[in-house]
Coordinates of C-alpha atoms and ligand atoms in Angstrom, one line a residue:
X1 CA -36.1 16.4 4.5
X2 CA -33.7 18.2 6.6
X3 CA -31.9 16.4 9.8
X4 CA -31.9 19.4 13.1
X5 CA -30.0 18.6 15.7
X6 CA -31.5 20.3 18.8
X7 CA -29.1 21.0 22.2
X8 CA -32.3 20.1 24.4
X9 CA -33.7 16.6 25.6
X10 CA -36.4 15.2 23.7
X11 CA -39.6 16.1 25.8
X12 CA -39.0 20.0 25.1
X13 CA -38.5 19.8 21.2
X14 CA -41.7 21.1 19.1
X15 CA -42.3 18.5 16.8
X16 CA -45.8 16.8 15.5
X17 CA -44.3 13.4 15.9
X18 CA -42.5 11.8 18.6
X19 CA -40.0 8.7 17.6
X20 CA -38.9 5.8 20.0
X21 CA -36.9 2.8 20.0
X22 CA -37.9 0.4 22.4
X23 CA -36.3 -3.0 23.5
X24 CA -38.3 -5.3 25.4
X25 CA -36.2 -4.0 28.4
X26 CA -37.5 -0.4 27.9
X27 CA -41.1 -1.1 26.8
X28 CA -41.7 -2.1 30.0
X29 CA -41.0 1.4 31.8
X30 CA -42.8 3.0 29.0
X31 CA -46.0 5.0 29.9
X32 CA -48.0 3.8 27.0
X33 CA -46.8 0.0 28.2
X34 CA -50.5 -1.2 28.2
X35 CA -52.0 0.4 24.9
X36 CA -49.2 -0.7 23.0
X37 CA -49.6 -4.3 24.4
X38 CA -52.9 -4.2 23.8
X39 CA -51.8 -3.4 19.9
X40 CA -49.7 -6.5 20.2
X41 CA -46.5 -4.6 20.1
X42 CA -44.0 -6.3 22.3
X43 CA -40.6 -4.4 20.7
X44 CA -39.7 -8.1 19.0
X45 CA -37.5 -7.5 16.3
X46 CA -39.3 -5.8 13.1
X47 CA -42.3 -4.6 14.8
X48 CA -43.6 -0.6 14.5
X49 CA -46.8 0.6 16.2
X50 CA -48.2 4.0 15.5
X51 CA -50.1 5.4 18.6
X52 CA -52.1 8.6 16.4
X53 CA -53.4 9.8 19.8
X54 CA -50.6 11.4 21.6
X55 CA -49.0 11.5 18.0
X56 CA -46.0 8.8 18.5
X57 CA -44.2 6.3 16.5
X58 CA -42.6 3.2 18.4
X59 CA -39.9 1.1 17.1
X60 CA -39.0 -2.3 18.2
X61 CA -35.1 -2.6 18.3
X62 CA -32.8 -5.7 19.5
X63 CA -30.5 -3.6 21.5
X64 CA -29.4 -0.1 21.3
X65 CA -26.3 -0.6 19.0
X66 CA -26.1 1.2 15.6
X67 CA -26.7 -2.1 13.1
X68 CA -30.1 -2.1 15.2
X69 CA -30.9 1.5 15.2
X70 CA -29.5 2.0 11.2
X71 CA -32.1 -0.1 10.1
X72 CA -34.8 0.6 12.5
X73 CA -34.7 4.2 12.0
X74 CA -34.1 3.5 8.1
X75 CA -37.5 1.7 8.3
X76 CA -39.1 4.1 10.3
X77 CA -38.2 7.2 8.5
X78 CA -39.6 5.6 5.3
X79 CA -42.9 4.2 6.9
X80 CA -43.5 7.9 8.4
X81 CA -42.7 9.9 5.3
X82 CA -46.3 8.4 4.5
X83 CA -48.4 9.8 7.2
X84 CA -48.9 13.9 7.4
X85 CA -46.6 15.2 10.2
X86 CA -44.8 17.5 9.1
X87 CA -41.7 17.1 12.2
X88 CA -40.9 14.2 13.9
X89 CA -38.3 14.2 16.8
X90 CA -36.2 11.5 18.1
X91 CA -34.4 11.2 21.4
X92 CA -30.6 9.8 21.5
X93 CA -30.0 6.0 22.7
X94 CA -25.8 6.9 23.4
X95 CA -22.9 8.9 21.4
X96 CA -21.9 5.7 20.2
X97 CA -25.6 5.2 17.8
X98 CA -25.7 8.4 17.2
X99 CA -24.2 8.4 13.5
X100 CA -25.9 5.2 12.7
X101 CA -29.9 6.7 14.4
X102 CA -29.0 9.5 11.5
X103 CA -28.0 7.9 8.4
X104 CA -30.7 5.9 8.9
X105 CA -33.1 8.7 8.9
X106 CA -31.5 9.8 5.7
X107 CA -30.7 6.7 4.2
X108 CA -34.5 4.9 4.8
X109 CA -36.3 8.3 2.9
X110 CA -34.5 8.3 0.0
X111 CA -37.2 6.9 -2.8
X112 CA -36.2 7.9 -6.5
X113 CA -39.0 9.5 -8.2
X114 CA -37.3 11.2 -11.3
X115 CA -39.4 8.8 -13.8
X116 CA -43.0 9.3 -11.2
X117 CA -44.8 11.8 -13.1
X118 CA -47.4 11.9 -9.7
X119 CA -44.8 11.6 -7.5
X120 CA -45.8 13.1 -4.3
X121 CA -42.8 15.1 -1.8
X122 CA -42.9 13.8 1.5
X123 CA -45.1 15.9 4.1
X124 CA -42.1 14.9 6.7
X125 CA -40.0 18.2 6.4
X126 CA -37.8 18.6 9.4
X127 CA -36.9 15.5 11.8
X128 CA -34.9 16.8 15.0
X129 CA -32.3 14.8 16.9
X130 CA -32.1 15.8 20.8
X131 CA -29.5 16.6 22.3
X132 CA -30.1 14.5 24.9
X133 CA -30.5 10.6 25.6
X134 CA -34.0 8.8 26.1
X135 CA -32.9 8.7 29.4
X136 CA -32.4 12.1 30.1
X137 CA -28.6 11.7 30.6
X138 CA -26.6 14.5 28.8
X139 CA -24.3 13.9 26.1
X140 CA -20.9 15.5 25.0
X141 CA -22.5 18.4 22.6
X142 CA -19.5 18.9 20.7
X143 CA -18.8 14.8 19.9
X144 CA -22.6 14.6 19.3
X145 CA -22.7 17.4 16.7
X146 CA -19.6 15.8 15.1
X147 CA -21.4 12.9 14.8
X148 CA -24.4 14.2 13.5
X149 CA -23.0 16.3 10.5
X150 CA -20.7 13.2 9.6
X151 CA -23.4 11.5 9.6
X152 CA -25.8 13.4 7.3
X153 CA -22.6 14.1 4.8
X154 CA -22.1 9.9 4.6
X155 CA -25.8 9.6 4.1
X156 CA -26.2 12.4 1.6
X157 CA -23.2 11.3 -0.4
X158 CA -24.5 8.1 -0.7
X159 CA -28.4 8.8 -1.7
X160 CA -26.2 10.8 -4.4
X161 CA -24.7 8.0 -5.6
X162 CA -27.6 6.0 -5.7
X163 CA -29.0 8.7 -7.9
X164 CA -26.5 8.0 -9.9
X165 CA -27.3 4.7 -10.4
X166 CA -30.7 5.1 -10.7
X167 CA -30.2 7.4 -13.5
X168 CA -31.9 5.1 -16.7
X169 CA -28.8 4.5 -19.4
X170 CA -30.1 7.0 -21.9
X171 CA -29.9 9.7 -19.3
X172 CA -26.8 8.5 -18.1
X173 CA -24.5 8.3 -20.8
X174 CA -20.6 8.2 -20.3
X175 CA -20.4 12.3 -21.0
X176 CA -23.3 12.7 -18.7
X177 CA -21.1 11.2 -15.7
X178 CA -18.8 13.3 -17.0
X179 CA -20.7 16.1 -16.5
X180 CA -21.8 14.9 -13.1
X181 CA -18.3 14.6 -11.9
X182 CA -17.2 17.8 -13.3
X183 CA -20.3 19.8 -11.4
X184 CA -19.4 18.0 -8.7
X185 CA -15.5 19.3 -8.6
X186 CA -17.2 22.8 -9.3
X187 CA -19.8 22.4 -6.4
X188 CA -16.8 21.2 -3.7
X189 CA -13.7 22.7 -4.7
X190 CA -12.1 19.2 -6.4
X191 CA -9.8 19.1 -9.1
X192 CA -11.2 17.6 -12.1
X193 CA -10.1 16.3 -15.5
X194 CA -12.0 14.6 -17.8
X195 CA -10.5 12.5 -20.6
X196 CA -12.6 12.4 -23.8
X197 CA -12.1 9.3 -26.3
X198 CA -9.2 11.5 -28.3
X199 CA -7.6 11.2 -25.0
X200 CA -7.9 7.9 -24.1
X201 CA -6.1 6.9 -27.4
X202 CA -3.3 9.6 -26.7
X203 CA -2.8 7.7 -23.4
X204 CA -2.9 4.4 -25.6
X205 CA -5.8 3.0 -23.5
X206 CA -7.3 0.8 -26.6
X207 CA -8.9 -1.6 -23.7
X208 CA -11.3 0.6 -22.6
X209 CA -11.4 1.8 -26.6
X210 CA -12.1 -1.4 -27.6
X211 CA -15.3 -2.1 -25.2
X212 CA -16.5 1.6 -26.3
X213 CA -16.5 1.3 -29.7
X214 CA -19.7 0.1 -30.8
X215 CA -21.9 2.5 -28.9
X216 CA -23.0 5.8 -30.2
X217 CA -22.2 7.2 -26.9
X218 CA -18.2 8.0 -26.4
X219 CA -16.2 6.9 -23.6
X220 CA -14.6 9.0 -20.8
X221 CA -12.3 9.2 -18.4
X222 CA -12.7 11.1 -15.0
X223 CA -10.1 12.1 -12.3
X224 CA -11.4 13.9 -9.0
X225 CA -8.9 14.8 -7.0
X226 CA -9.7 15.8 -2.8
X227 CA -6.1 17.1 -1.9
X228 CA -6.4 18.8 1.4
X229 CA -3.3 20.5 2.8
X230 CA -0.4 18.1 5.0
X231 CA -2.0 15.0 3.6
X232 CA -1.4 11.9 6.0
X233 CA -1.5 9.3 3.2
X234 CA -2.5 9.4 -0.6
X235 CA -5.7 7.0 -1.4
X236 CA -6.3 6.5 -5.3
X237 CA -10.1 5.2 -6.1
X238 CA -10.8 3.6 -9.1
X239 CA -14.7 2.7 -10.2
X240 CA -16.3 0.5 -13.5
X241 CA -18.9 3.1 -14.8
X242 CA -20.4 1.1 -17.5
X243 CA -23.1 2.7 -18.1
X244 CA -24.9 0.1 -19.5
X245 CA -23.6 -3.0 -20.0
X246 CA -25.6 -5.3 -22.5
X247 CA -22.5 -7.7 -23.0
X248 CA -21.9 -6.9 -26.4
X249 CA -21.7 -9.3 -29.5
X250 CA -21.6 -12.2 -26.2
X251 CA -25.2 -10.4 -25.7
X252 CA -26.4 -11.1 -22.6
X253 CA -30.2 -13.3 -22.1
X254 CA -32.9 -10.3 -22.4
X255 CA -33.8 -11.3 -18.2
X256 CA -30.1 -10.3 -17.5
X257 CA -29.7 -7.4 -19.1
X258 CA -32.5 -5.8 -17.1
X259 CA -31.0 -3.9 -14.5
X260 CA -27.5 -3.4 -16.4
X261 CA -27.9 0.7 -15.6
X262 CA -26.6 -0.2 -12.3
X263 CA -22.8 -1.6 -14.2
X264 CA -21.8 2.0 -13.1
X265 CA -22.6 1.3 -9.6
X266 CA -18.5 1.4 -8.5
X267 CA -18.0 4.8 -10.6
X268 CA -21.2 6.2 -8.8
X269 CA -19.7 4.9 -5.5
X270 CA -16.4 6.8 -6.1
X271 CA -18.4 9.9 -7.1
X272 CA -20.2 9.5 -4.1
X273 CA -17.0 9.5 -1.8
X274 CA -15.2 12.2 -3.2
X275 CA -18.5 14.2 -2.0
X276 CA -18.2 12.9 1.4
X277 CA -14.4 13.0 2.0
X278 CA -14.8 16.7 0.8
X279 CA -17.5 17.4 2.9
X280 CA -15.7 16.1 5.7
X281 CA -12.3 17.4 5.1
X282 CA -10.6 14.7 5.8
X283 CA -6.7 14.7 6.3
X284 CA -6.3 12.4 3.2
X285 CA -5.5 12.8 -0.6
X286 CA -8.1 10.8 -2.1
X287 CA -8.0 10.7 -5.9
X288 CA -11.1 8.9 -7.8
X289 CA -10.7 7.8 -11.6
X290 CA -13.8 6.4 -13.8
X291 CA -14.1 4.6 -16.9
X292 CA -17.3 5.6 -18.4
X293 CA -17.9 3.1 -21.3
X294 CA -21.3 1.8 -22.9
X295 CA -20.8 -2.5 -24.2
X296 CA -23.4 -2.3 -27.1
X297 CA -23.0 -4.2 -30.1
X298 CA -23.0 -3.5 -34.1
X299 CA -20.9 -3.3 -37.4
X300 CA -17.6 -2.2 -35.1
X301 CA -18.3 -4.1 -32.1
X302 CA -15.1 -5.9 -30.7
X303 CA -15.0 -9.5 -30.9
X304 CA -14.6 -12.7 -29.0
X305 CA -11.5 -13.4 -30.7
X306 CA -9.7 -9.8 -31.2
X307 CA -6.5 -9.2 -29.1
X308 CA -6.4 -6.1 -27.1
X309 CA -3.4 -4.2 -27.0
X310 CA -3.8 -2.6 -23.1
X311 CA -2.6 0.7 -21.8
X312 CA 0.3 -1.6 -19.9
X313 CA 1.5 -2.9 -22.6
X314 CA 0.4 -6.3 -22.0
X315 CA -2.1 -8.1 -24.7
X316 CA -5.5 -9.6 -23.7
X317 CA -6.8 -12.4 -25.9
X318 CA -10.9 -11.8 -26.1
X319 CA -13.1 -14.6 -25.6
X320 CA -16.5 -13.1 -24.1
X321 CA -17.3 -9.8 -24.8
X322 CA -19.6 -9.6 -21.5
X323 CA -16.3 -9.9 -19.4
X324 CA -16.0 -6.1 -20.3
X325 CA -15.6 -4.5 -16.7
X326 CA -12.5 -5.8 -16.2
X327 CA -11.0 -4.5 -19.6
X328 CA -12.2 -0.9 -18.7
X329 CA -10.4 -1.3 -15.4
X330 CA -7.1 -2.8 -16.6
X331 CA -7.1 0.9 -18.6
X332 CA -7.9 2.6 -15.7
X333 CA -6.1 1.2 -12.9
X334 CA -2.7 1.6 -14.9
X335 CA -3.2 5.2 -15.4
X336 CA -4.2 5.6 -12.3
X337 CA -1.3 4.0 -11.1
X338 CA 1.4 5.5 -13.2
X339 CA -0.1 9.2 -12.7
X340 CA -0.4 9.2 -8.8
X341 CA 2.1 7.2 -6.3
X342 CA -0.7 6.5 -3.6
X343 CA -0.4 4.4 -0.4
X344 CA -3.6 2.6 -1.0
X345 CA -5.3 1.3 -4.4
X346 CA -9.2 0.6 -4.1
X347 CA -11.4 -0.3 -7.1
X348 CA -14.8 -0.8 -6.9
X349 CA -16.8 -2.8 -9.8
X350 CA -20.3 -4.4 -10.4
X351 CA -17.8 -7.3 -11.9
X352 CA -19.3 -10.8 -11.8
X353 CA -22.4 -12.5 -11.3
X354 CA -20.0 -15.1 -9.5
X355 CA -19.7 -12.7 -6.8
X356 CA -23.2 -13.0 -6.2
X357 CA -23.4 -16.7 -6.3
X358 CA -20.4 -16.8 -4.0
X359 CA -21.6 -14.6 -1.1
X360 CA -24.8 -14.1 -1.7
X361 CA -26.8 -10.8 -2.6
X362 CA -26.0 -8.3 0.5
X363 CA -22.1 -8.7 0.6
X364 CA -19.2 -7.1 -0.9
X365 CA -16.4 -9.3 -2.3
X366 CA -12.8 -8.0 -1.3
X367 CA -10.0 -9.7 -3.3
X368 CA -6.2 -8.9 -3.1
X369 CA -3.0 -10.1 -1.8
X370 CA -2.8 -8.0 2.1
X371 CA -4.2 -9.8 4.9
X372 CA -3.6 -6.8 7.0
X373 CA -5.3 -4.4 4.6
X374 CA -8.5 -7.3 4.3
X375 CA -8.3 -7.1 8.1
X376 CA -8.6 -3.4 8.1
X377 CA -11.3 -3.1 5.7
X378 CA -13.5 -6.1 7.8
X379 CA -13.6 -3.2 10.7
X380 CA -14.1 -0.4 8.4
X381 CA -17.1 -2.2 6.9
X382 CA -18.3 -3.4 10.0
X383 CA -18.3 -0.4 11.4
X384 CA -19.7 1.5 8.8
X385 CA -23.2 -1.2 8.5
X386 CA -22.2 -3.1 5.4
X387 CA -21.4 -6.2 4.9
X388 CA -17.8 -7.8 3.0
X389 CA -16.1 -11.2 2.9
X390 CA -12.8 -11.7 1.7
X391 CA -12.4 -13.9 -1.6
X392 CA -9.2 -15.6 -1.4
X393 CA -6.8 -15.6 -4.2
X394 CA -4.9 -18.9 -5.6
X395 CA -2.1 -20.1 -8.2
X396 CA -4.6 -22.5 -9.7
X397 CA -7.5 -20.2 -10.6
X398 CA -4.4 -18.1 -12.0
X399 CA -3.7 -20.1 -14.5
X400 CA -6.9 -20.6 -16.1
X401 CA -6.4 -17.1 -17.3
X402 CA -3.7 -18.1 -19.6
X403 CA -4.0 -17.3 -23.0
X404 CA -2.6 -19.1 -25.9
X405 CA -2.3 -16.8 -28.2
X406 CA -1.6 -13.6 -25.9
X407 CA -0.3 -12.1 -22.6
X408 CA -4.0 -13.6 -21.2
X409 CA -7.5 -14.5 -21.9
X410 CA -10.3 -12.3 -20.1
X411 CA -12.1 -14.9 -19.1
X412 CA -11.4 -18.2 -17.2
X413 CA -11.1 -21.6 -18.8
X414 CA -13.1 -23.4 -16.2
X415 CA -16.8 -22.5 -14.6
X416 CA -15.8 -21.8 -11.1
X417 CA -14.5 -18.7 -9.0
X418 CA -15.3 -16.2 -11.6
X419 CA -15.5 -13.6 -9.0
X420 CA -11.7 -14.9 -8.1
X421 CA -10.6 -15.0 -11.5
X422 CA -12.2 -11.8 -12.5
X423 CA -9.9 -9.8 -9.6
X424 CA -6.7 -12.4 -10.8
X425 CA -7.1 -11.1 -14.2
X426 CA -7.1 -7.3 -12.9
X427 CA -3.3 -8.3 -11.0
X428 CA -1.9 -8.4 -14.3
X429 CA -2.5 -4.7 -14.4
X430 CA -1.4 -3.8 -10.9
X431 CA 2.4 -3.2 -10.8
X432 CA 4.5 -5.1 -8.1
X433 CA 5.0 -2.3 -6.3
X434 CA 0.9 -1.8 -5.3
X435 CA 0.3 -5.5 -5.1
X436 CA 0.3 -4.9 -1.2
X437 CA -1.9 -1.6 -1.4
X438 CA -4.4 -2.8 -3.9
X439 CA -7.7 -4.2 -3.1
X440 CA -10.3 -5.1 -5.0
X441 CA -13.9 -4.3 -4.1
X442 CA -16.9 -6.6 -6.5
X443 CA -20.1 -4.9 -5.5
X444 CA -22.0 -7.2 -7.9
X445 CA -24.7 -8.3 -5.2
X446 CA -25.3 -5.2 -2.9
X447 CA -24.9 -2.3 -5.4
X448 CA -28.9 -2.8 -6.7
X449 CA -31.5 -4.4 -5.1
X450 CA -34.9 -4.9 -6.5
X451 CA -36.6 -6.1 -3.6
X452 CA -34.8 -3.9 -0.8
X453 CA -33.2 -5.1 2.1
X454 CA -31.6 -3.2 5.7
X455 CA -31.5 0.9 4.7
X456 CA -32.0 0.1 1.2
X457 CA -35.1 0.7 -0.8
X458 CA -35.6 -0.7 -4.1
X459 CA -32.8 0.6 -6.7
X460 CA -29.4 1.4 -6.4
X461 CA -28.1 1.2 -2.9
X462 CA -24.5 3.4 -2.7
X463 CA -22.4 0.3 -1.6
X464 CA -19.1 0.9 -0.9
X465 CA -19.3 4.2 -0.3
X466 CA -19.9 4.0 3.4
X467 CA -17.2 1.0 4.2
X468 CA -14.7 2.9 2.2
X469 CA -15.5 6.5 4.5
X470 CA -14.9 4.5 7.5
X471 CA -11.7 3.0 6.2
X472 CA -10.3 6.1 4.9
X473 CA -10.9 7.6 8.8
X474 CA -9.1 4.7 9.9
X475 CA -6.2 5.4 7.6
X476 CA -6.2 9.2 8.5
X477 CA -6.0 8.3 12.5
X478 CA -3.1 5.5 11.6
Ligands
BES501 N1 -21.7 -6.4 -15.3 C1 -21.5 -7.8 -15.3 C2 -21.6 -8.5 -13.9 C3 -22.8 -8.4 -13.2 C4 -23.7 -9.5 -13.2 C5 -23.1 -7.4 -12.3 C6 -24.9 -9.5 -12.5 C7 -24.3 -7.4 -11.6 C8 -25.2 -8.4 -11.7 C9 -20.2 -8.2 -16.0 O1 -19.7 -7.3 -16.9 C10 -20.4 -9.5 -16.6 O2 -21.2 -9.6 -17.5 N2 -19.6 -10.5 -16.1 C11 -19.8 -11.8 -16.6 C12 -18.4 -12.4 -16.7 C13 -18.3 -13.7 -17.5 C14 -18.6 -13.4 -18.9 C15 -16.9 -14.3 -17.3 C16 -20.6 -12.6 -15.6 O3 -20.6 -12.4 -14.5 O4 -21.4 -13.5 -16.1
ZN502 ZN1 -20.5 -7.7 -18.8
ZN503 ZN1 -20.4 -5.3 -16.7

């Protein structure tokens, strides 16, 4: 479905459908007040009403602000996609929703139908914006084109990392994202190197060796690198691509490992903004590493018990072979750290089911050691329509990471704050010099939903990558 953005007001667009939000406020100015009262439709929050006769879809929104208008157009554009228009149209409710009235067009018809072997294409081909608001007031054309294209980059480059995600682990195999990554570099002028497993153990990385070995499928790494002319700061991304993780020899319960295609989820999100950055051109250097690894078990598996030798030169003792992510990332984020001097450090993982117990299914966990940067990314995220909280670190949780035997233990000696522990374990790999510039992003919760929720339909949902397009916007005005 393509997004048009038209220069005229609503009522003069050719379209077979006709869009509109309504608050209670507006309702009652609209002309077709009384029909749609007698439907029941009062514009209370959730409620749709589709008049067939005069061909127009109504929306109930709390207020025109872009949470509101994200997810009632997200729902909207996916409950239309059903009927047979072929063009709907949609007037603006103010500059300020228009980015938000877009993605959620794009964002609520996403539906993955790779695997649907009667999967039928949408009827709903065009859906144009006017350039105009419901009102009839005018708008800035320029700002409002801006924020349209943003808009349908973010919201593309996210329905590609969902994709991603969606992508069943036999499909998606560590050289598959490889592949990905390096058609994407091709497709938007990145630079691109991909590390096979010969490469990893020049760089000494036996971490991420160690978690790869048993699987027939070999591990890479991947750098993308967006480095636009007269950067204004230098961003490095790292993401946990495990493409499946089934906890090794500490095998997960058969319930758990369902859904464990979506442990890539924070290398599909990285994927997903280089696309947009690139698309957008944004002033800043943004460089995005992966570690592509598949946790199986068999004869070579690593053990609860082996020591791991890390890329760092620190030792990890091994106690549970289903606290993998992090060992993949300890690999990753010290490469990343030795092979580009960046003013910011983001990582993004599907880490710990104790993220999910802690904050609950819809939110981001953000752990590191700058209040500032926490502060920064609060208004990014807000902003941008998804939701973090800020885990906060402690010198307690830190020592149940020590190991007797080695440097430290990968998992935590007591039951509590895993989500905590898990980012206090990745520390040891940041050097002293990033601690500031680091944070850590656990998209265990929001990154797959089964049951959809907001803009998200069943399936991978591309979180992170529209907090972290907002932030990096924020650092390019700073
Ligand atoms: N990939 C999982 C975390 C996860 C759990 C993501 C649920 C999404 C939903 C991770 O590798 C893992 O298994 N973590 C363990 C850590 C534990 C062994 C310390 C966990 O959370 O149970
Ligand atoms: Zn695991
Ligand atoms: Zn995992």
């Amino acid at each position: 479905m393509l997004v048009k953005l038209e220069t005229q007001p609503v009522e003069s667009i050719d379209a077979a459908l006709t869009v509109t939000l309504l608050t209670p406020e507006t309702l009652a100015s609209h002309p077709k007040k009384s029909v749609l009262e007698q439907a029941g439709f009062e514009a209370k929050e959730g409620q749709t009403c589709m008049l067939h006769e005069g061909a127009e879809y109504v929306a109930a929104v709390t207020a025109f602000e872009p949470d509101a208008l994200r997810d009632a157009m997200a729902a909207a554009a996916k409950s239309i996609s059903g009927f047979a228009y072929e063009s709907a149209k949609i007037a603006q409710y103010g500059l300020e929703n228009a980015a938000a009235l877009v993605e959620g067009i794009v964002l609520g018809s996403y539906k993955y139908t790779r695997y649907k072997s009667d999967a039928k294409p949408s009827k709903l081909k065009t859906f144009y914006v006017a350039g105009a608001n419901y009102d009839g007031s005018a708008l800035d054309a320029d700002a409002l084109k801006t924020a349209v294209d943003g808009a349908v980059i973010l919201a593309t480059a996210t329905n590609f990392a969902r994709d991603l995600v969606n992508t069943t682990p036999d499909d998606m195999v560590p050289a598959d994202l490889a592949i990905i990554a390096q058609d994407l570099a091709d497709a938007n002028d990145l630079g691109c190197e991909i590390f096979d497993e010969h490469a990893l153990e020049e760089e000494k990385m036996q971490a991420m060796l160690m978690v790869a070995r048993a699987s027939a499928h070999k591990p890479r790494m991947i750098h993308l690198s967006y480095v636009p002319e007269n950067p204004v700061a230098t961003v490095s991304l790292v993401g946990k691509g495990l493409t499946y993780d089934s906890g090794g020899l500490s095998l997960k319960p058969s319930t758990s490992m369902v859904t464990m295609k979506m442990d890539k989820a924070g290398a599909c999100a990285v994927l997903g903004i280089m696309k947009a950055v690139s698309e957008l051109n944004l002033p800043v250097a943004v460089h995005g590493f992966v570690g592509a690894v598949e946790n199986m078990i068999g004869g070579n598996a690593y053990k609860p018990d082996d020591v791991l030798f890390a890329r760092n030169g620190k030792t990890i003792e091994v106690r549970n072979t289903d606290a993998e992510g992090r060992l993949v990332l300890a690999d990753v984020l010290s490469y990343a750290q030795d092979n580009v001097e960046a003013d910011y450090l983001f990582d993004y993982a599907t880490l710990t089911g104790a993220c999910v117990v802690a904050l609950g299914p819809y939110t981001t966990g953000i752990m590191g050691h700058s209040s500032a940067l926490k502060h920064t990314i609060y208004g990014a995220a807000e902003r941008a329509g998804e939701l973090v909280g800020a885990l906060p670190f402690n010198p307690h949780l830190k020592k149940a990471l020590k190991s007797e035997i080695a440097d430290v233990s990968n998992i935590s000696n007591i039951p509590y704050g895993g989500a905590i522990t898990a980012a206090m374990f990745l520390d040891h790999f940041i050097t002293d010099g990033m601690k500031e510039k680091w944070m850590h992003f656990d998209i265990a919760g929001p990154a797959y939903t089964e049951s959809g929720w907001g803009v998200n339909p069943h399936g991978g949902t591309g979180a992170g990558v529209r907090t972290t397009v907002a932030l990096l916007r924020t650092l390019a005005e700073k």
